[in-house]
Amino acid sequence: MRNISDISSYISENSKMLDSSGIRKVFDLAQKIENPINLSIGQPDFDIPEEIKEEAIKAIRNGFNKYTVTQGIEPLREKVVDFVNLKKKTKYTVDQCIITSGVSGGLVLSFLATLNRGDEVIIFDPYFVMYKHLVNLFGGKSIVIDIYPDFSLANKKDKITKAITEKTKMIILNSPANPTGKLLTEDDIVEIYHIAKENNLLVISDEIYDEFIYNGKLVSIASYYPEGTILMGGFSKTYAMTGWRIGYALGPTEIIKEMIKLQQYTFVCAPSFAQYASLKALDYDMSEYIENYRKKRDLVVEGLKENFNFVKPEGAFYIFPSPKEIHDTGEFVGKCVSEGILIIPGNVFSERNTHFRLSFAASDSTIEKGLEKMNKIYRSML
Ligand code: PLP
């Protein structure tokens, strides 16, 4: 029998299943530390460009403050479709597009639209935290495939094929990836395309970091496999508008239709003023900002190379290193955090705890200070 004096007995099993303790520990500690060197942040350190801010203010002043149509305003859907088709060699039409409350919103809707209890979803480890937990939350089962140490999908065909059962419904791709910065090659994409096609699997391709690319070229699986792909993209990272909550999903018309129906009963619509401002954002050239992030990537690579093993990030703004001679990475991360350098332990993104995530979405001086201190801590532990 439940008792209202024990309010925890009212928490759902689904909610209890979610564990956010790893990241929370770092953030809780961050609260207590004065002037931390914060290398844990998942959003750019620059602000939204002024012209885009002005557009949002103008939209608010012009009264675009009400609900919009559930699927997103027509001009933005049209523009997103043109933008994606040009950039990713796809042939989407407007009815295959929904504007979502960030990619997070898109992920929720796509899982709700497609997963039945017990459906298996393949995710690659290390993974973006939300995938594993959301899949489980919506009744699916995350099947985790380890892709250490190179975080590449090349030569993993056997491993992937072996993980496929009659219950497998979906594979999730994320390129460039959080937390590794890895960009999938065209060969990787073609291999996944063949596996997905042969086994009739859906693919969710999370391309939220598609503008943050430093080496190589983004290839979207949607250009090979439009019939089975739900492509997700967003404005959060590219334009530093994480708080405005705008993303999009493109995919087979029938699935997008279901997602629109589900959005009607959940998020209702993406924020109205931000949809109008996003129209302007798509015209804005962010290449200078990205160039700046390439320099930050190089700074981090230089600063870590002596004492850490890592795969050089080709995109996004994270690196996922492991200390060379220290075997207890957890202890190393703990020491860094207690000395004010905020990095995230690898087990937040992985079944292992051999690595850690460092975000270079920070000022150059913060990065430099952090690297210097981390190397010092490393040496003190030898
Ligand atoms: N996908 C990945 C890989 C991310 O790293 C993030 C944010 O950290 C998201 C999706 C969610 O982004 P949004 O702000 O669009 O919900």
Tab-separated table of C-alpha atoms and ligand atoms in Angstrom:
chain	number	residue	atom	x	y	z
A	1	MET	CA	0.000	0.000	0.000
A	2	ARG	CA	1.374	3.413	-0.933
A	3	ASN	CA	1.561	6.047	1.729
A	4	ILE	CA	1.675	9.728	0.882
A	5	SER	CA	4.126	10.280	3.739
A	6	ASP	CA	6.576	8.201	1.691
A	7	ILE	CA	6.489	10.300	-1.438
A	8	SER	CA	9.306	8.306	-3.061
A	9	SER	CA	6.916	5.373	-3.419
A	10	TYR	CA	5.085	7.486	-6.011
A	11	ILE	CA	8.072	7.732	-8.304
A	12	SER	CA	7.631	5.576	-11.387
A	13	GLU	CA	9.835	2.578	-12.080
A	14	ASN	CA	10.665	4.219	-15.425
A	15	SER	CA	11.965	7.327	-13.771
A	16	LYS	CA	13.889	5.387	-11.131
A	17	MET	CA	15.586	3.458	-13.910
A	18	LEU	CA	17.280	6.634	-15.171
A	19	ASP	CA	20.577	7.332	-13.539
A	20	SER	CA	22.133	10.759	-13.949
A	21	SER	CA	24.488	10.437	-11.003
A	22	GLY	CA	27.741	10.525	-13.012
A	23	ILE	CA	27.284	13.967	-14.521
A	24	ARG	CA	25.422	15.260	-11.471
A	25	LYS	CA	28.375	14.474	-9.227
A	26	VAL	CA	30.600	16.660	-11.393
A	27	PHE	CA	28.042	19.476	-11.490
A	28	ASP	CA	27.414	19.247	-7.727
A	29	LEU	CA	31.113	19.495	-7.104
A	30	ALA	CA	31.335	22.391	-9.550
A	31	GLN	CA	28.871	24.312	-7.395
A	32	LYS	CA	31.180	23.997	-4.425
A	33	ILE	CA	34.418	24.892	-6.178
A	34	GLU	CA	35.354	28.514	-6.551
A	35	ASN	CA	36.372	29.467	-10.097
A	36	PRO	CA	36.475	25.955	-11.524
A	37	ILE	CA	38.246	25.303	-14.814
A	38	ASN	CA	35.226	24.055	-16.614
A	39	LEU	CA	35.974	21.603	-19.416
A	40	SER	CA	32.715	19.720	-19.088
A	41	ILE	CA	30.348	21.926	-21.040
A	42	GLY	CA	28.253	20.660	-23.938
A	43	GLN	CA	27.605	24.000	-25.583
A	44	PRO	CA	29.739	26.560	-27.426
A	45	ASP	CA	31.474	29.262	-25.389
A	46	PHE	CA	30.418	31.956	-27.889
A	47	ASP	CA	27.033	33.668	-27.811
A	48	ILE	CA	24.361	33.623	-30.537
A	49	PRO	CA	25.419	36.064	-33.306
A	50	GLU	CA	23.770	39.490	-32.841
A	51	GLU	CA	21.822	39.409	-36.126
A	52	ILE	CA	20.104	36.198	-35.073
A	53	LYS	CA	19.295	37.621	-31.639
A	54	GLU	CA	17.798	40.691	-33.326
A	55	GLU	CA	15.605	38.461	-35.445
A	56	ALA	CA	14.277	36.718	-32.323
A	57	ILE	CA	13.551	40.055	-30.649
A	58	LYS	CA	11.820	41.266	-33.799
A	59	ALA	CA	9.693	38.114	-33.884
A	60	ILE	CA	8.616	38.620	-30.278
A	61	ARG	CA	7.780	42.290	-30.961
A	62	ASN	CA	5.824	41.317	-34.064
A	63	GLY	CA	3.643	39.038	-31.977
A	64	PHE	CA	5.029	35.632	-32.943
A	65	ASN	CA	4.495	34.457	-29.410
A	66	LYS	CA	1.671	31.984	-29.813
A	67	TYR	CA	1.579	28.291	-30.572
A	68	THR	CA	2.746	27.575	-34.087
A	69	VAL	CA	1.484	24.688	-36.174
A	70	THR	CA	2.683	21.457	-34.588
A	71	GLN	CA	4.994	20.460	-37.438
A	72	GLY	CA	6.780	23.822	-37.422
A	73	ILE	CA	6.262	26.958	-39.490
A	74	GLU	CA	6.196	26.295	-43.216
A	75	PRO	CA	9.032	28.682	-44.212
A	76	LEU	CA	11.399	27.044	-41.709
A	77	ARG	CA	10.494	23.532	-42.803
A	78	GLU	CA	11.086	24.574	-46.417
A	79	LYS	CA	14.405	26.163	-45.598
A	80	VAL	CA	15.606	23.236	-43.488
A	81	VAL	CA	14.704	20.832	-46.299
A	82	ASP	CA	16.621	22.921	-48.874
A	83	PHE	CA	19.571	23.299	-46.511
A	84	VAL	CA	19.788	19.587	-45.748
A	85	ASN	CA	19.228	18.477	-49.349
A	86	LEU	CA	22.065	20.685	-50.533
A	87	LYS	CA	24.471	19.828	-47.744
A	88	LYS	CA	23.732	16.125	-47.431
A	89	LYS	CA	22.804	15.127	-50.975
A	90	THR	CA	19.290	14.087	-50.006
A	91	LYS	CA	15.935	14.622	-51.700
A	92	TYR	CA	13.572	15.375	-48.846
A	93	THR	CA	10.249	17.129	-49.332
A	94	VAL	CA	8.541	19.414	-46.819
A	95	ASP	CA	6.113	16.736	-45.622
A	96	GLN	CA	9.151	14.707	-44.552
A	97	CYS	CA	10.269	17.361	-42.089
A	98	ILE	CA	9.252	18.232	-38.538
A	99	ILE	CA	10.644	21.090	-36.435
A	100	THR	CA	11.267	19.738	-32.925
A	101	SER	CA	12.179	21.060	-29.496
A	102	GLY	CA	15.851	20.414	-30.020
A	103	VAL	CA	17.286	17.114	-31.142
A	104	SER	CA	16.360	15.841	-27.673
A	105	GLY	CA	12.707	16.429	-28.563
A	106	GLY	CA	13.249	14.721	-31.914
A	107	LEU	CA	14.779	11.679	-30.229
A	108	VAL	CA	11.858	11.374	-27.814
A	109	LEU	CA	9.334	11.588	-30.651
A	110	SER	CA	11.170	9.159	-32.886
A	111	PHE	CA	11.453	6.536	-30.132
A	112	LEU	CA	7.810	7.025	-29.193
A	113	ALA	CA	6.832	6.670	-32.831
A	114	THR	CA	8.799	3.509	-33.524
A	115	LEU	CA	9.649	1.440	-30.431
A	116	ASN	CA	7.533	-1.349	-29.033
A	117	ARG	CA	8.308	-3.102	-25.773
A	118	GLY	CA	11.384	-5.285	-26.170
A	119	ASP	CA	12.554	-3.823	-29.492
A	120	GLU	CA	16.328	-3.826	-29.594
A	121	VAL	CA	18.315	-0.743	-30.569
A	122	ILE	CA	22.016	-0.893	-31.390
A	123	ILE	CA	24.136	1.916	-30.019
A	124	PHE	CA	27.878	2.276	-30.202
A	125	ASP	CA	29.901	2.618	-27.015
A	126	PRO	CA	31.001	5.337	-26.163
A	127	TYR	CA	27.578	6.897	-26.781
A	128	PHE	CA	25.697	10.132	-26.159
A	129	VAL	CA	24.023	9.530	-22.778
A	130	MET	CA	20.465	10.155	-23.871
A	131	TYR	CA	20.348	7.288	-26.390
A	132	LYS	CA	20.725	4.434	-23.969
A	133	HIS	CA	18.410	5.866	-21.346
A	134	LEU	CA	15.667	7.093	-23.666
A	135	VAL	CA	15.550	3.807	-25.558
A	136	ASN	CA	15.108	1.958	-22.260
A	137	LEU	CA	12.602	4.522	-20.987
A	138	PHE	CA	10.381	3.981	-24.009
A	139	GLY	CA	10.360	0.222	-23.613
A	140	GLY	CA	13.179	-0.635	-25.983
A	141	LYS	CA	16.380	-2.424	-25.106
A	142	SER	CA	19.742	-0.795	-25.782
A	143	ILE	CA	22.269	-3.197	-27.243
A	144	VAL	CA	25.653	-1.644	-26.706
A	145	ILE	CA	28.542	-2.385	-29.085
A	146	ASP	CA	32.024	-1.502	-27.873
A	147	ILE	CA	34.002	0.445	-30.508
A	148	TYR	CA	37.138	1.168	-28.480
A	149	PRO	CA	39.949	1.999	-28.977
A	150	ASP	CA	39.658	3.772	-32.346
A	151	PHE	CA	35.912	4.643	-32.121
A	152	SER	CA	35.657	3.769	-35.781
A	153	LEU	CA	33.067	1.505	-37.380
A	154	ALA	CA	35.539	0.197	-39.955
A	155	ASN	CA	35.986	-3.572	-39.663
A	156	LYS	CA	33.182	-3.879	-37.118
A	157	LYS	CA	30.788	-5.570	-39.531
A	158	ASP	CA	31.026	-8.977	-37.812
A	159	LYS	CA	30.540	-7.475	-34.386
A	160	ILE	CA	27.485	-5.525	-35.526
A	161	THR	CA	25.984	-8.408	-37.469
A	162	LYS	CA	26.403	-10.732	-34.481
A	163	ALA	CA	24.466	-8.308	-32.277
A	164	ILE	CA	21.456	-8.343	-34.607
A	165	THR	CA	18.538	-10.562	-33.579
A	166	GLU	CA	14.958	-10.829	-34.797
A	167	LYS	CA	14.116	-8.145	-32.242
A	168	THR	CA	16.574	-5.575	-33.575
A	169	LYS	CA	14.724	-2.591	-34.975
A	170	MET	CA	17.164	0.249	-35.132
A	171	ILE	CA	20.772	1.434	-35.184
A	172	ILE	CA	21.725	4.860	-33.844
A	173	LEU	CA	24.567	6.751	-35.493
A	174	ASN	CA	26.100	9.979	-34.243
A	175	SER	CA	28.641	11.697	-36.467
A	176	PRO	CA	30.518	13.818	-35.551
A	177	ALA	CA	30.187	12.102	-32.204
A	178	ASN	CA	29.751	13.133	-28.632
A	179	PRO	CA	31.923	12.256	-26.643
A	180	THR	CA	34.687	11.202	-29.075
A	181	GLY	CA	34.683	13.804	-31.865
A	182	LYS	CA	34.825	10.924	-34.343
A	183	LEU	CA	33.501	11.480	-37.858
A	184	LEU	CA	32.224	8.434	-39.725
A	185	THR	CA	33.847	7.889	-43.106
A	186	GLU	CA	31.970	7.184	-46.308
A	187	ASP	CA	33.099	3.529	-46.024
A	188	ASP	CA	31.642	3.304	-42.504
A	189	ILE	CA	28.378	4.760	-43.720
A	190	VAL	CA	28.181	2.423	-46.704
A	191	GLU	CA	28.840	-0.562	-44.443
A	192	ILE	CA	26.096	0.452	-42.020
A	193	TYR	CA	23.791	1.107	-44.953
A	194	HIS	CA	24.280	-2.466	-46.221
A	195	ILE	CA	23.796	-3.959	-42.763
A	196	ALA	CA	20.659	-1.900	-42.180
A	197	LYS	CA	19.211	-2.658	-45.610
A	198	GLU	CA	19.899	-6.409	-45.397
A	199	ASN	CA	18.349	-6.628	-41.943
A	200	ASN	CA	15.498	-4.163	-42.499
A	201	LEU	CA	16.639	-1.855	-39.728
A	202	LEU	CA	15.796	1.771	-39.138
A	203	VAL	CA	18.694	4.163	-38.631
A	204	ILE	CA	18.578	7.285	-36.511
A	205	SER	CA	21.386	9.543	-37.610
A	206	ASP	CA	22.087	12.298	-35.095
A	207	GLU	CA	24.020	14.958	-37.007
A	208	ILE	CA	23.721	17.798	-34.525
A	209	TYR	CA	27.457	18.609	-34.783
A	210	ASP	CA	27.399	18.710	-38.591
A	211	GLU	CA	28.930	22.200	-38.809
A	212	PHE	CA	31.754	21.404	-36.380
A	213	ILE	CA	34.020	19.495	-38.731
A	214	TYR	CA	37.798	19.983	-38.777
A	215	ASN	CA	38.983	17.111	-40.979
A	216	GLY	CA	37.206	15.088	-43.573
A	217	LYS	CA	33.728	15.401	-44.942
A	218	LEU	CA	30.370	14.658	-43.423
A	219	VAL	CA	28.540	11.873	-45.202
A	220	SER	CA	24.963	11.308	-44.140
A	221	ILE	CA	23.508	7.829	-44.297
A	222	ALA	CA	20.304	9.571	-45.372
A	223	SER	CA	21.821	10.046	-48.844
A	224	TYR	CA	22.132	6.238	-49.193
A	225	TYR	CA	19.199	5.038	-47.159
A	226	PRO	CA	16.415	7.641	-47.115
A	227	GLU	CA	13.739	4.935	-46.864
A	228	GLY	CA	15.073	3.761	-43.501
A	229	THR	CA	16.743	6.818	-41.955
A	230	ILE	CA	15.503	9.420	-39.518
A	231	LEU	CA	17.998	12.258	-39.835
A	232	MET	CA	18.235	14.632	-36.873
A	233	GLY	CA	19.838	18.028	-36.881
A	234	GLY	CA	19.603	21.158	-34.864
A	235	PHE	CA	20.465	24.733	-34.126
A	236	SER	CA	21.633	24.335	-30.502
A	237	LYS	CA	25.312	23.766	-31.128
A	238	THR	CA	25.940	25.527	-34.439
A	239	TYR	CA	24.457	28.860	-33.349
A	240	ALA	CA	24.948	28.448	-29.583
A	241	MET	CA	21.183	28.567	-29.076
A	242	THR	CA	20.894	25.580	-26.726
A	243	GLY	CA	18.256	27.372	-24.656
A	244	TRP	CA	16.029	28.195	-27.607
A	245	ARG	CA	15.231	24.519	-28.251
A	246	ILE	CA	15.112	24.166	-32.018
A	247	GLY	CA	15.902	20.992	-33.915
A	248	TYR	CA	14.516	19.057	-36.830
A	249	ALA	CA	13.944	15.534	-38.018
A	250	LEU	CA	13.666	14.336	-41.606
A	251	GLY	CA	12.586	10.900	-42.621
A	252	PRO	CA	10.037	8.639	-44.262
A	253	THR	CA	6.727	10.530	-44.557
A	254	GLU	CA	4.787	8.028	-42.485
A	255	ILE	CA	7.175	8.173	-39.539
A	256	ILE	CA	7.324	11.981	-39.631
A	257	LYS	CA	3.518	12.031	-39.662
A	258	GLU	CA	3.483	9.933	-36.482
A	259	MET	CA	6.074	12.197	-34.883
A	260	ILE	CA	3.919	15.244	-35.686
A	261	LYS	CA	0.937	13.537	-34.064
A	262	LEU	CA	3.012	12.722	-30.984
A	263	GLN	CA	4.398	16.261	-30.812
A	264	GLN	CA	0.820	17.548	-30.728
A	265	TYR	CA	0.251	15.622	-27.481
A	266	THR	CA	3.631	16.336	-25.871
A	267	PHE	CA	5.722	19.379	-26.810
A	268	VAL	CA	2.872	20.943	-28.875
A	269	CYS	CA	5.365	22.916	-30.978
A	270	ALA	CA	8.921	24.183	-30.895
A	271	PRO	CA	9.311	27.726	-29.421
A	272	SER	CA	7.716	30.172	-31.839
A	273	PHE	CA	10.099	33.163	-31.807
A	274	ALA	CA	13.060	30.802	-32.082
A	275	GLN	CA	11.565	29.200	-35.186
A	276	TYR	CA	11.472	32.640	-36.851
A	277	ALA	CA	15.006	33.452	-35.740
A	278	SER	CA	16.196	30.084	-37.034
A	279	LEU	CA	15.160	31.148	-40.531
A	280	LYS	CA	17.763	33.880	-40.291
A	281	ALA	CA	20.295	31.569	-38.660
A	282	LEU	CA	20.367	29.287	-41.685
A	283	ASP	CA	21.666	32.226	-43.779
A	284	TYR	CA	24.380	33.039	-41.282
A	285	ASP	CA	27.949	32.003	-42.063
A	286	MET	CA	29.451	30.350	-38.968
A	287	SER	CA	32.754	29.345	-40.584
A	288	GLU	CA	34.814	31.804	-38.556
A	289	TYR	CA	33.452	30.388	-35.324
A	290	ILE	CA	34.196	26.868	-36.502
A	291	GLU	CA	37.725	27.850	-37.525
A	292	ASN	CA	38.217	29.098	-34.005
A	293	TYR	CA	37.094	25.730	-32.664
A	294	ARG	CA	39.579	23.961	-34.912
A	295	LYS	CA	42.304	25.967	-33.144
A	296	LYS	CA	40.901	24.898	-29.778
A	297	ARG	CA	40.948	21.293	-30.953
A	298	ASP	CA	44.603	21.690	-31.937
A	299	LEU	CA	45.418	23.299	-28.606
A	300	VAL	CA	43.928	20.360	-26.722
A	301	VAL	CA	45.632	17.769	-28.933
A	302	GLU	CA	48.996	19.465	-28.373
A	303	GLY	CA	48.485	19.730	-24.622
A	304	LEU	CA	47.414	16.131	-24.112
A	305	LYS	CA	49.743	14.263	-26.433
A	306	GLU	CA	52.581	13.680	-23.973
A	307	ASN	CA	50.638	11.947	-21.229
A	308	PHE	CA	47.357	10.775	-22.754
A	309	ASN	CA	46.207	8.404	-25.453
A	310	PHE	CA	43.408	9.668	-27.659
A	311	VAL	CA	41.885	9.703	-31.106
A	312	LYS	CA	42.248	13.155	-32.629
A	313	PRO	CA	38.743	14.601	-32.891
A	314	GLU	CA	37.636	15.355	-36.441
A	315	GLY	CA	34.506	17.145	-35.328
A	316	ALA	CA	32.215	18.250	-32.458
A	317	PHE	CA	34.023	19.881	-29.504
A	318	TYR	CA	35.044	16.971	-27.339
A	319	ILE	CA	38.034	14.718	-26.933
A	320	PHE	CA	37.897	11.343	-25.171
A	321	PRO	CA	41.362	10.542	-23.826
A	322	SER	CA	42.782	8.024	-21.363
A	323	PRO	CA	45.890	8.587	-19.229
A	324	LYS	CA	48.903	6.692	-20.644
A	325	GLU	CA	50.466	5.179	-17.539
A	326	ILE	CA	47.742	5.515	-14.947
A	327	HIS	CA	45.362	2.598	-14.866
A	328	ASP	CA	42.731	4.004	-12.557
A	329	THR	CA	41.192	6.687	-14.757
A	330	GLY	CA	38.399	7.148	-12.203
A	331	GLU	CA	40.961	8.181	-9.610
A	332	PHE	CA	42.636	10.569	-12.058
A	333	VAL	CA	39.310	12.197	-12.960
A	334	GLY	CA	38.384	12.407	-9.256
A	335	LYS	CA	41.644	14.221	-8.524
A	336	CYS	CA	41.148	16.626	-11.421
A	337	VAL	CA	37.607	17.437	-10.337
A	338	SER	CA	38.580	17.931	-6.698
A	339	GLU	CA	41.301	20.343	-7.860
A	340	GLY	CA	38.758	22.327	-9.837
A	341	ILE	CA	39.180	20.927	-13.343
A	342	LEU	CA	35.771	19.776	-14.448
A	343	ILE	CA	35.899	16.841	-16.835
A	344	ILE	CA	33.386	14.010	-17.136
A	345	PRO	CA	34.237	10.416	-16.250
A	346	GLY	CA	34.027	8.039	-19.193
A	347	ASN	CA	31.462	5.757	-17.569
A	348	VAL	CA	28.824	8.453	-18.056
A	349	PHE	CA	29.098	7.699	-21.804
A	350	SER	CA	30.185	4.111	-21.671
A	351	GLU	CA	30.085	0.716	-20.026
A	352	ARG	CA	33.781	1.291	-19.229
A	353	ASN	CA	35.612	3.830	-17.136
A	354	THR	CA	38.964	3.954	-18.896
A	355	HIS	CA	38.570	7.377	-20.498
A	356	PHE	CA	37.167	10.813	-19.751
A	357	ARG	CA	35.448	13.529	-21.770
A	358	LEU	CA	37.054	16.906	-22.079
A	359	SER	CA	35.059	19.614	-23.802
A	360	PHE	CA	37.049	22.319	-25.568
A	361	ALA	CA	34.013	24.593	-25.721
A	362	ALA	CA	35.836	27.016	-23.429
A	363	SER	CA	38.097	30.035	-23.720
A	364	ASP	CA	41.673	29.379	-24.837
A	365	SER	CA	42.999	30.485	-21.460
A	366	THR	CA	40.668	28.089	-19.615
A	367	ILE	CA	41.818	25.267	-21.883
A	368	GLU	CA	45.487	26.141	-21.372
A	369	LYS	CA	45.138	26.360	-17.600
A	370	GLY	CA	43.227	23.097	-17.493
A	371	LEU	CA	45.771	21.232	-19.598
A	372	GLU	CA	48.673	22.469	-17.514
A	373	LYS	CA	47.009	21.360	-14.296
A	374	MET	CA	45.931	18.019	-15.706
A	375	ASN	CA	49.466	17.210	-16.806
A	376	LYS	CA	50.713	18.162	-13.360
A	377	ILE	CA	48.178	15.891	-11.662
A	378	TYR	CA	49.114	13.113	-14.068
A	379	ARG	CA	52.805	13.411	-13.214
A	380	SER	CA	52.058	13.498	-9.486
A	381	MET	CA	50.259	10.151	-9.786
A	382	LEU	CA	53.099	8.230	-11.459
B	1	PLP	N1	22.625	14.817	-29.667
B	1	PLP	C1	23.881	14.928	-29.232
B	1	PLP	C2	24.910	14.018	-29.757
B	1	PLP	C3	24.204	15.903	-28.270
B	1	PLP	O1	25.467	16.018	-27.839
B	1	PLP	C4	23.185	16.747	-27.779
B	1	PLP	C5	23.468	17.746	-26.735
B	1	PLP	O2	24.439	17.671	-26.012
B	1	PLP	C6	21.892	16.579	-28.261
B	1	PLP	C7	21.639	15.613	-29.214
B	1	PLP	C8	20.731	17.400	-27.775
B	1	PLP	O3	20.736	18.652	-28.339
B	1	PLP	P1	19.479	19.630	-28.358
B	1	PLP	O4	19.910	20.863	-27.633
B	1	PLP	O5	19.204	19.904	-29.807
B	1	PLP	O6	18.352	18.944	-27.696
